[in-house]
XYZ file of C-alpha atoms in Angstrom:
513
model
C -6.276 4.407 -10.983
C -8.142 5.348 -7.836
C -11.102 3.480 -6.770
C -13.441 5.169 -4.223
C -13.564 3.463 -0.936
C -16.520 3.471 1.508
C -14.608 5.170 4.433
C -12.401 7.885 2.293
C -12.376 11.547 2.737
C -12.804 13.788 -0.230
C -11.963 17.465 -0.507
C -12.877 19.327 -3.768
C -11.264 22.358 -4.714
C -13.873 24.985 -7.152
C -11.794 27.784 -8.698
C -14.576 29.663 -9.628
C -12.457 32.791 -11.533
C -9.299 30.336 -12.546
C -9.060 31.999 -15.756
C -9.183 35.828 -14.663
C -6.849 35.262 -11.655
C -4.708 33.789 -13.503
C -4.461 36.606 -16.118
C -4.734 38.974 -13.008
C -1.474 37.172 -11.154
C 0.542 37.275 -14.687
C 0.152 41.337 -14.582
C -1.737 41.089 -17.814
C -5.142 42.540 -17.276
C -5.724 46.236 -17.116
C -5.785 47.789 -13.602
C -8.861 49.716 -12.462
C -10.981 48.114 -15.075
C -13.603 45.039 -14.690
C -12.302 41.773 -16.351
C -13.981 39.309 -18.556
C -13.429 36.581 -20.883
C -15.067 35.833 -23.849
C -14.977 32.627 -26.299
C -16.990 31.657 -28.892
C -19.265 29.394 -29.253
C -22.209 28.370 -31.546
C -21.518 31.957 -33.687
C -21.352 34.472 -31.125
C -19.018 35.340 -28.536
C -20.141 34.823 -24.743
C -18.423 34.930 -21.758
C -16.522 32.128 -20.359
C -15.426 34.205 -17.071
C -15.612 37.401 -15.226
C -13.809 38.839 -12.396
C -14.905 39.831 -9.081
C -15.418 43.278 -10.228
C -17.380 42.593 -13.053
C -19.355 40.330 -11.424
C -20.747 43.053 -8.581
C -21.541 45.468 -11.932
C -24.118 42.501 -12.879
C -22.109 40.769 -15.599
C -22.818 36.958 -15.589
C -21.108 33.368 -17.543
C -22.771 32.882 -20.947
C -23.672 36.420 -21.271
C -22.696 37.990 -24.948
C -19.596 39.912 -25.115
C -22.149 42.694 -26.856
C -24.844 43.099 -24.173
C -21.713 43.026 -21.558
C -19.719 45.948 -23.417
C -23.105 47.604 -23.560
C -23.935 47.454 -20.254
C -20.151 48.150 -18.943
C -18.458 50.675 -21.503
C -14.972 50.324 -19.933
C -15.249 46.517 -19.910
C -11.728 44.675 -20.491
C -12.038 41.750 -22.537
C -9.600 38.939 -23.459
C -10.054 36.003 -25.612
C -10.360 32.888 -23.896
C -6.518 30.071 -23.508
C -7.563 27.069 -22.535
C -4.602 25.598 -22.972
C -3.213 28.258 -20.202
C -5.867 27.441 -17.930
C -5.341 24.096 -18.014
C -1.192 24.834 -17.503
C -2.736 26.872 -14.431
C -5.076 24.115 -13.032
C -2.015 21.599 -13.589
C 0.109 23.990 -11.387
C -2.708 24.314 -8.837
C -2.812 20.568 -8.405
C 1.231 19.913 -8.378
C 1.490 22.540 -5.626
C -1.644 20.779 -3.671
C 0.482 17.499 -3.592
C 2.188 18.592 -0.750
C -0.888 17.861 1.113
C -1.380 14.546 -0.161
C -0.040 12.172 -3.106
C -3.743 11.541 -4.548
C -4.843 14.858 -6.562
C -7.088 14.408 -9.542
C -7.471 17.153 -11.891
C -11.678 18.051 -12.406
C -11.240 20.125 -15.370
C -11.953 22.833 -16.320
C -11.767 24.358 -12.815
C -11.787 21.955 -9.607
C -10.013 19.777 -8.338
C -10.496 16.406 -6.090
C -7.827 15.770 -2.834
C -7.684 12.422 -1.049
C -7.059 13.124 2.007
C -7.775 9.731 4.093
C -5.069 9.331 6.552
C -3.226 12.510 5.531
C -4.954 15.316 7.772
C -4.255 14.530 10.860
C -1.295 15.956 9.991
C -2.298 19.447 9.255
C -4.796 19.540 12.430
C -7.572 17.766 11.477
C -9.862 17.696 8.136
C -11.554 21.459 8.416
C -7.811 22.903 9.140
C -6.969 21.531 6.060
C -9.208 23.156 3.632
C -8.985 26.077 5.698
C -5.659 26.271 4.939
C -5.779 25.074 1.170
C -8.217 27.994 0.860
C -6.482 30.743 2.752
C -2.849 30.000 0.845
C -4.878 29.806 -3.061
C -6.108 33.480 -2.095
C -2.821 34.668 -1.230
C -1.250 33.206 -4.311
C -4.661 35.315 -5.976
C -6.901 32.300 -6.798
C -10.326 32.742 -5.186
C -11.240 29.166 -4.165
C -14.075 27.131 -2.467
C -13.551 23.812 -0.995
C -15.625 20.969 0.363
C -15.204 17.817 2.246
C -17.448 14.428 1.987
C -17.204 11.146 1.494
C -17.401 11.128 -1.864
C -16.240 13.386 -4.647
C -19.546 13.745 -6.100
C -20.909 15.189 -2.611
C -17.921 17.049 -2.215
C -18.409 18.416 -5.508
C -21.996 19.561 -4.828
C -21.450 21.369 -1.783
C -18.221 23.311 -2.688
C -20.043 24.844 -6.143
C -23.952 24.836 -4.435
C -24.159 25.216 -0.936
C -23.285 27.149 2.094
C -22.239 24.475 3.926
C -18.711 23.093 3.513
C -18.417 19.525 5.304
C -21.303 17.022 4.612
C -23.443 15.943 7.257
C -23.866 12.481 8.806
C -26.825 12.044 6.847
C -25.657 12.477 2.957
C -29.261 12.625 1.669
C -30.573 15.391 3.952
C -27.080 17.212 2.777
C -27.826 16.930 -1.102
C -31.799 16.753 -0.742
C -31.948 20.885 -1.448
C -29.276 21.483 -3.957
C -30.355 22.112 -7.762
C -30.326 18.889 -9.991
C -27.424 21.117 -11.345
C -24.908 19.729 -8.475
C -25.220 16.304 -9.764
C -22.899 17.419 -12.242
C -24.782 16.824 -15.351
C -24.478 17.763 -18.590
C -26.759 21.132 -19.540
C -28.896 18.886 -21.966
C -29.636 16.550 -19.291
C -30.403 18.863 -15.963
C -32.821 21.069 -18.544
C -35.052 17.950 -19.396
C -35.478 16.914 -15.656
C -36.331 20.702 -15.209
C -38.710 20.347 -17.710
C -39.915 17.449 -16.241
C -40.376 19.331 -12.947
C -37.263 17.753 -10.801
C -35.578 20.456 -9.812
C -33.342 19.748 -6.839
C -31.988 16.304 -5.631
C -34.532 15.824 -3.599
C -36.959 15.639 -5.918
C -35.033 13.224 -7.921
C -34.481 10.841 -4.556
C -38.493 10.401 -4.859
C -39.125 9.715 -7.892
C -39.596 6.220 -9.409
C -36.674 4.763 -10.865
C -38.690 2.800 -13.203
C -39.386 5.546 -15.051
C -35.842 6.343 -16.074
C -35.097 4.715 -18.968
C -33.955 7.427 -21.288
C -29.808 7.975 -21.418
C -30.592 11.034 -19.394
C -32.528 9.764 -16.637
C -29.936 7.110 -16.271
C -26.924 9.435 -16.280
C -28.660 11.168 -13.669
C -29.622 8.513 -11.236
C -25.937 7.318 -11.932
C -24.270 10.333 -10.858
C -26.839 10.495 -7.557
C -25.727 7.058 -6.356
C -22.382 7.830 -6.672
C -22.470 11.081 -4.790
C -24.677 9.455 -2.215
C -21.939 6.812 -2.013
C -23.941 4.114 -3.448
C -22.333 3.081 -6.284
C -18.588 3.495 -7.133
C -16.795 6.351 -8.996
C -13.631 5.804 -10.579
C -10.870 8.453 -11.162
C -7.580 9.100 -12.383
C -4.929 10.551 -9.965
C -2.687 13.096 -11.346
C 0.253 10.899 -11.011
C 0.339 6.836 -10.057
C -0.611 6.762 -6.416
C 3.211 5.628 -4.854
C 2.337 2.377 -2.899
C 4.310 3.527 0.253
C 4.828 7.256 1.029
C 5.406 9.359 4.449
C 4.779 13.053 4.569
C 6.401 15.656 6.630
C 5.959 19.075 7.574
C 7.795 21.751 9.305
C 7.304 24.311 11.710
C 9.551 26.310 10.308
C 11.380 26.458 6.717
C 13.949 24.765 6.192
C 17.200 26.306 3.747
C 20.608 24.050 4.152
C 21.195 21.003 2.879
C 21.934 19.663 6.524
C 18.707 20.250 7.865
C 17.299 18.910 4.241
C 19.084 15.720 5.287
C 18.087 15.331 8.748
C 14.474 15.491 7.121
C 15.080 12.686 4.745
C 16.629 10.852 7.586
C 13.627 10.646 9.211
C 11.232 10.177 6.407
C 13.799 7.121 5.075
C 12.593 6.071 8.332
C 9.020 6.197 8.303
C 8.719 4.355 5.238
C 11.072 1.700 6.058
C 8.577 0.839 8.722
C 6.074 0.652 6.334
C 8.040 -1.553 4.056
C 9.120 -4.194 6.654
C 5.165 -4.558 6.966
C 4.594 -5.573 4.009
C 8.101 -7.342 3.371
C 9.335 -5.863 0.352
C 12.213 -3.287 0.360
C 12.567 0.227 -1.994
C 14.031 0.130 -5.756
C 13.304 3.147 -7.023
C 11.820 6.560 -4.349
C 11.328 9.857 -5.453
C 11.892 12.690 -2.870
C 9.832 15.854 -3.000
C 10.482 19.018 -1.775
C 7.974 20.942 -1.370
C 9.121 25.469 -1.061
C 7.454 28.253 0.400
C 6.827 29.841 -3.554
C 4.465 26.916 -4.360
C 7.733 24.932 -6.244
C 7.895 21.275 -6.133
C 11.986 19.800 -6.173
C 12.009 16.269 -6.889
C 14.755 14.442 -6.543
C 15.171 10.854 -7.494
C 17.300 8.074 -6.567
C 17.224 3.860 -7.356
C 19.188 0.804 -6.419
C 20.546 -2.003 -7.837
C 18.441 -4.521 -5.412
C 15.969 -3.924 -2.820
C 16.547 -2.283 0.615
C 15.325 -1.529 3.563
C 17.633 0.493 5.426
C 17.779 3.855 6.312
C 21.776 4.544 5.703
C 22.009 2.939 2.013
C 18.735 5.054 1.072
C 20.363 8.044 2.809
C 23.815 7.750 1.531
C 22.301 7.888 -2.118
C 20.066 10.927 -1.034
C 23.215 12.875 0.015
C 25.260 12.332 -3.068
C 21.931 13.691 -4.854
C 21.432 16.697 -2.598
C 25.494 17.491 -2.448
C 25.256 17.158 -6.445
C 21.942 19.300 -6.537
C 22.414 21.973 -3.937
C 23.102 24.861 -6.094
C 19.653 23.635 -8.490
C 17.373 24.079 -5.424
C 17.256 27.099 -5.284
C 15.205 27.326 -1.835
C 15.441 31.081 -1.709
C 12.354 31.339 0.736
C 12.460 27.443 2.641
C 11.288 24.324 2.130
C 8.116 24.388 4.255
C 7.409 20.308 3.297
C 8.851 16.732 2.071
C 7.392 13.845 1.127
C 8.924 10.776 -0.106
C 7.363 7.849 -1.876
C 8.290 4.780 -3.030
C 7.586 4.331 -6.344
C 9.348 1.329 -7.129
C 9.271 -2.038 -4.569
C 10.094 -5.353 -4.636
C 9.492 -8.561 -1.881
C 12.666 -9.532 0.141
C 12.745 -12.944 0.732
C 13.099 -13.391 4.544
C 16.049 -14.859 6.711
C 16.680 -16.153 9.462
C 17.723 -13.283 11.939
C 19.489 -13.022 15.502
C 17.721 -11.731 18.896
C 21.032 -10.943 19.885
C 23.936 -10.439 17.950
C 26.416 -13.263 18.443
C 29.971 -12.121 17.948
C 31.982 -15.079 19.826
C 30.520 -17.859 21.316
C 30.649 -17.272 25.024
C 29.874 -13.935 24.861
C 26.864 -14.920 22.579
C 25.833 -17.625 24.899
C 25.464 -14.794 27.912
C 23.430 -12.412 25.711
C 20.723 -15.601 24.688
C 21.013 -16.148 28.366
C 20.224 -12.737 29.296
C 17.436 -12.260 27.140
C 15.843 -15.502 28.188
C 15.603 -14.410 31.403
C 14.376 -11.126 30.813
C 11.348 -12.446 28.577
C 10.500 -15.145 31.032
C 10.448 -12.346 33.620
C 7.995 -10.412 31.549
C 6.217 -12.975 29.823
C 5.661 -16.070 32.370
C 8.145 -18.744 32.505
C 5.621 -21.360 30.829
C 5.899 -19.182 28.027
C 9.345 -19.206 26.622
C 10.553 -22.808 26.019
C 13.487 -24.628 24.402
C 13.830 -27.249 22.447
C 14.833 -30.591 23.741
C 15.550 -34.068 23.051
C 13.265 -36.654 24.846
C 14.858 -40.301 25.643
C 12.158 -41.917 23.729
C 11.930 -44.944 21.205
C 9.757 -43.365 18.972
C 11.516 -41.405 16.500
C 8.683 -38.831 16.159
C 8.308 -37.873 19.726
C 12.062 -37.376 20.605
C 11.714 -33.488 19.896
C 9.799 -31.254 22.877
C 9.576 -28.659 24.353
C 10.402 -27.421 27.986
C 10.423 -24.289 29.627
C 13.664 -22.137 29.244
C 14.561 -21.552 32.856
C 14.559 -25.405 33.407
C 17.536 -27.847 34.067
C 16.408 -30.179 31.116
C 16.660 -27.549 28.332
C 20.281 -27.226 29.139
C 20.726 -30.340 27.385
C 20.748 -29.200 23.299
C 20.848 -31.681 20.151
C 24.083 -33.386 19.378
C 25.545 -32.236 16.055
C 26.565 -34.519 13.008
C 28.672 -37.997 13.571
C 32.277 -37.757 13.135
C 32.186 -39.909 10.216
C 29.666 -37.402 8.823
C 27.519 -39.803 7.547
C 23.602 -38.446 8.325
C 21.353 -41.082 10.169
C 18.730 -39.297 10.585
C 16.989 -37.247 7.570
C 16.474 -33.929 7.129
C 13.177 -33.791 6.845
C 11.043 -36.100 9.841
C 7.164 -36.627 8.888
C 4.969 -36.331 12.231
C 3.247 -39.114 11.333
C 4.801 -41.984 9.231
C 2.974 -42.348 6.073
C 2.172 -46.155 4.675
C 3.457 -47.693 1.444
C 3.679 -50.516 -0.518
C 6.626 -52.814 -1.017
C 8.288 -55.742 -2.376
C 11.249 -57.497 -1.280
C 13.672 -60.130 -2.303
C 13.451 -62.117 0.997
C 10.712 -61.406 3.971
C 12.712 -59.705 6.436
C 14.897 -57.718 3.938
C 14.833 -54.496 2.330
C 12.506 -53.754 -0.472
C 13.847 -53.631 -3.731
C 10.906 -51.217 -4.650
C 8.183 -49.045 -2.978
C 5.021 -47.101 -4.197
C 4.359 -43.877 -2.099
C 1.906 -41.392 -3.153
C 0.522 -43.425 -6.667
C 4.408 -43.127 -7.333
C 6.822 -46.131 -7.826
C 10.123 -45.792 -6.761
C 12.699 -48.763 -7.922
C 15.425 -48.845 -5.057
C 18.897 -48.911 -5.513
C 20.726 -48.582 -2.825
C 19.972 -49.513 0.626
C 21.715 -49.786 3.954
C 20.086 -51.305 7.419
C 18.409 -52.247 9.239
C 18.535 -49.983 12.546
C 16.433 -52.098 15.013
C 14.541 -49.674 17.533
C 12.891 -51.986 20.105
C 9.077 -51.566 21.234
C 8.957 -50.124 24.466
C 8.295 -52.106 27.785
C 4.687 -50.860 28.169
C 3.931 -52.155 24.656
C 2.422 -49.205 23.084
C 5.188 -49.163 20.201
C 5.709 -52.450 17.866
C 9.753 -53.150 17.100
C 11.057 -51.692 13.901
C 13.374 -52.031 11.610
C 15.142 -48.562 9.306
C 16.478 -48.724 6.292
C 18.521 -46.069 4.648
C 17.648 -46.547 0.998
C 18.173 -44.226 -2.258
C 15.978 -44.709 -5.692
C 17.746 -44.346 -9.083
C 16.782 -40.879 -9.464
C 19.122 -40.371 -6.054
C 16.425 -39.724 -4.163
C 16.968 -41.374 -0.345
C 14.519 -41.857 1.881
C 14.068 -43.391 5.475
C 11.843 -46.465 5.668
C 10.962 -48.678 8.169
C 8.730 -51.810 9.079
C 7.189 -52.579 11.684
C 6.813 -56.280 13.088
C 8.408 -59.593 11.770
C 6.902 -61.686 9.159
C 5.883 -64.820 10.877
C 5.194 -63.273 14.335
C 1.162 -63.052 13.430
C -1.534 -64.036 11.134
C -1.452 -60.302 9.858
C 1.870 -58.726 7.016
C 4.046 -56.404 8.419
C 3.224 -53.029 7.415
C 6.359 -50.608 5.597
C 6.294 -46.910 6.122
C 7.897 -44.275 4.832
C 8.873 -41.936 7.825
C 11.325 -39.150 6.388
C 13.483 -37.554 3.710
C 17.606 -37.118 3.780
C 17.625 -34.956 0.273
């Protein structure tokens, strides 16, 4: 589904004569004769569509087929197809997605483009219905088109007005079209004519309060949403892909090579897209769009998701190689587009500003690079990390600035014995908990942390870490210790029982596991 959005572009397509151009194209009306069609409805048959021809000799929609062979002897009539038309309109639209991925069908005879973010490509927004107009009549549909900000504006202006792009102002755009263009239903625009509100304008000043019946409210309905007011849902022609990139070419393209340079560079565009959003392709569909108005899709998937242009390609090339002779690009593909229809997030990892293949050699690239991003960005601005000689656990890591002599000095790694005194996990600030012990200045045979109580089973220490000589951190003492679930923790306390009127206080100041 599609939901309007307040800064979209709309383009709607009115085929006014869809059903007699397309009879015209497929050879089967008779040359040299005017051209109508006729259905029939409520007992008597009326015309559902003339031809250009018939329609200078005065022949009009919802005329009967009797007053029309009366007035034009030589009249050629042919029963309505709908289901033909609608084959036609379908056509119309698949060919238009070359343009853009967003094409709702507006049956029986229009259709509605999305085209936010897409024209720029094709020269701006009036180039591009320009050019969707000029290409329908030389494939022999005649065709108006319209751009707004809405579809219901857009609709207005491409069957009622002379102007083709709505103006800054919607309401001063709409104000003189019939109450027709609101696209209502005949029953409803011939009560408001009866009621004397014949154009939009009229209906903007009336009182809404009046509007109660189904009609009045369909109609006040349809005016907000072409004045962009209230929203207007509507259902693409296929799924909207959620990342797509569109490309278009000066000049056809025939061979497969050239094919694949394309798709090279679209796999591109949309892996850019993807590593902004941080998921990678599973399934894309590429489309290629040909000079006769065919659309070749060709489809590829993967196992797990990627983001990279050489797997996607590789599986693009077996496709092509295997599909070469079933393109059949006789006169060029003039377009491509390829979406992702399929994605999935990729969990992120840790990656390398420069690629370390043996340890000196990486060394000189990290150095490199730091000095080339100090040089750019300030040498206050790219630091290391360092550790501080200080007795307080949680303020021996810094940081200092790259290019100085005291980042040189990096972390120690794990003891030989390759037993872990320190944990994994170091809280910034210790948090408090309750104990008991067995004797004062022992370790606790259990602790409550968080509302939780955790009954210890192991325990190893203590690690005395002195109080500085300025005073400003008391002595403490670390225990190692691991609860019978094997969870192991790093507590510590801090003072001596005995040494003042107030308990030492425990704390719990990191995890191993």
């Amino acid at each position: 589904m599609s939901v309007l959005s307040s800064n979209a572009t709309w383009l709607a397509i009115y085929l006014p004569r869809l059903n007699t151009d397309r009879l015209i194209r497929s050879g089967r009306a008779p040359e040299q004769r005017p051209l109508a069609i006729y259905a029939k409805e409520a007992g008597a048959f009326l015309l559902t569509g003339v031809d250009a021809r018939a329609s200078s000799l005065g022949l009009k929609l919802a005329m009967s087929l009797a007053d029309a062979r009366a007035m034009q002897p030589g009249l050629a009539a042919i029963e309505a197809e709908p289901e033909e038309d609608a084959r036609a309109l379908d056509h119309i639209a698949a060919w238009c997605e070359r343009f853009t991925p967003l094409v709702v069908i507006d049956s029986p005879d229009g259709l509605f483009l999305d085209i936010s973010g897409c024209a720029h490509l094709f020269g701006g927004e009036a180039a591009l219905r320009d050019q969707i107009v000029t290409r329908l009549a030389a494939q022999g549909f005649a065709a108006r088109a319209a751009l707004a900000p809405t579809p219901g504006a857009a609709w207005a202006l491409a069957r009622y007005s002379r102007a083709m792009q709505a103006s800054a102002d919607a309401v001063q755009t709409l104000a003189p079209l019939p109450i027709e263009a609101l696209r209502l239903e005949d029953a409803s625009a011939a009560l408001l004519r009866r009621l004397g509100l014949k154009t939009i304008g009229s209906l903007l000043t009336a009182p809404r309060s009046s509007f109660t019946a189904r009609a009045g409210e369909r109609a006040m309905l349809r005016l907000d949403q072409a004045l962009g007011r209230a929203p207007e849902i509507l259902s693409p022609r296929r799924p909207a892909p959620p990342v797509f990139a569109l490309r278009r070419f000066l000049e056809p393209l025939f061979s497969v090579e050239t094919i694949l340079i394309a798709t090279e560079h679209l796999c591109a565009d949309v892996i850019e897209k993807l590593e902004l959003r941080g998921v990678g392709a599973r399934r894309a569909a590429l489309h290629l769009f040909g000079v006769d108005g065919r659309d070749r899709v060709i489809e590829i998937g993967v196992s797990r998701p990627e983001r990279e242009v050489k797997p996607l390609l590789r599986l693009f090339r077996e496709k092509l190689g295997h599909a070469a002779e079933n393109l059949d690009a006789e006169f060029g593909i003039e377009a491509a587009r390829l979406d992702v229809v399929q994605i999935e997030r990729i969990e992120g990892g840790a990656r390398t500003l420069a690629a370390v293949e043996e340890a000196d050699a990486g060394a000189e690239k990290i150095a490199a690079l730091v000095d080339v991003l100090s040089a750019r960005l300030g040498p206050k601005r790219v630091l290391r990390p360092k550790f501080s000689e200080v007795h307080a656990p949680e303020k021996a890591g810094a940081w200092s600035a790259a290019l100085s002599r005291s980042a040189e000095k990096t972390p120690t790694g794990s003891p030989r014995d390759g037993v872990m005194r320190r944990p994994l996990t170091l809280f910034s600030r210790p948090q408090p908990i309750e104990t008991l012990a067995t004797v004062p200045d022992g370790p606790p045979i259990r602790f409550r942390w968080r509302r939780v109580l955790h009954e210890v089973a192991r325990a190893e220490g203590p690690e005395r870490i002195s109080g500085d000589w300025l005073g400003g951190l008391p002595t403490r003492d670390y225990y190692r210790v691991e609860d019978k679930e094997g969870r192991r923790y790093w507590l510590y306390r801090e003072g001596f029982y005995g040494e003042s009127d107030e308990a030492p206080r425990w704390f719990v100041h990191g995890l191993f596991a």
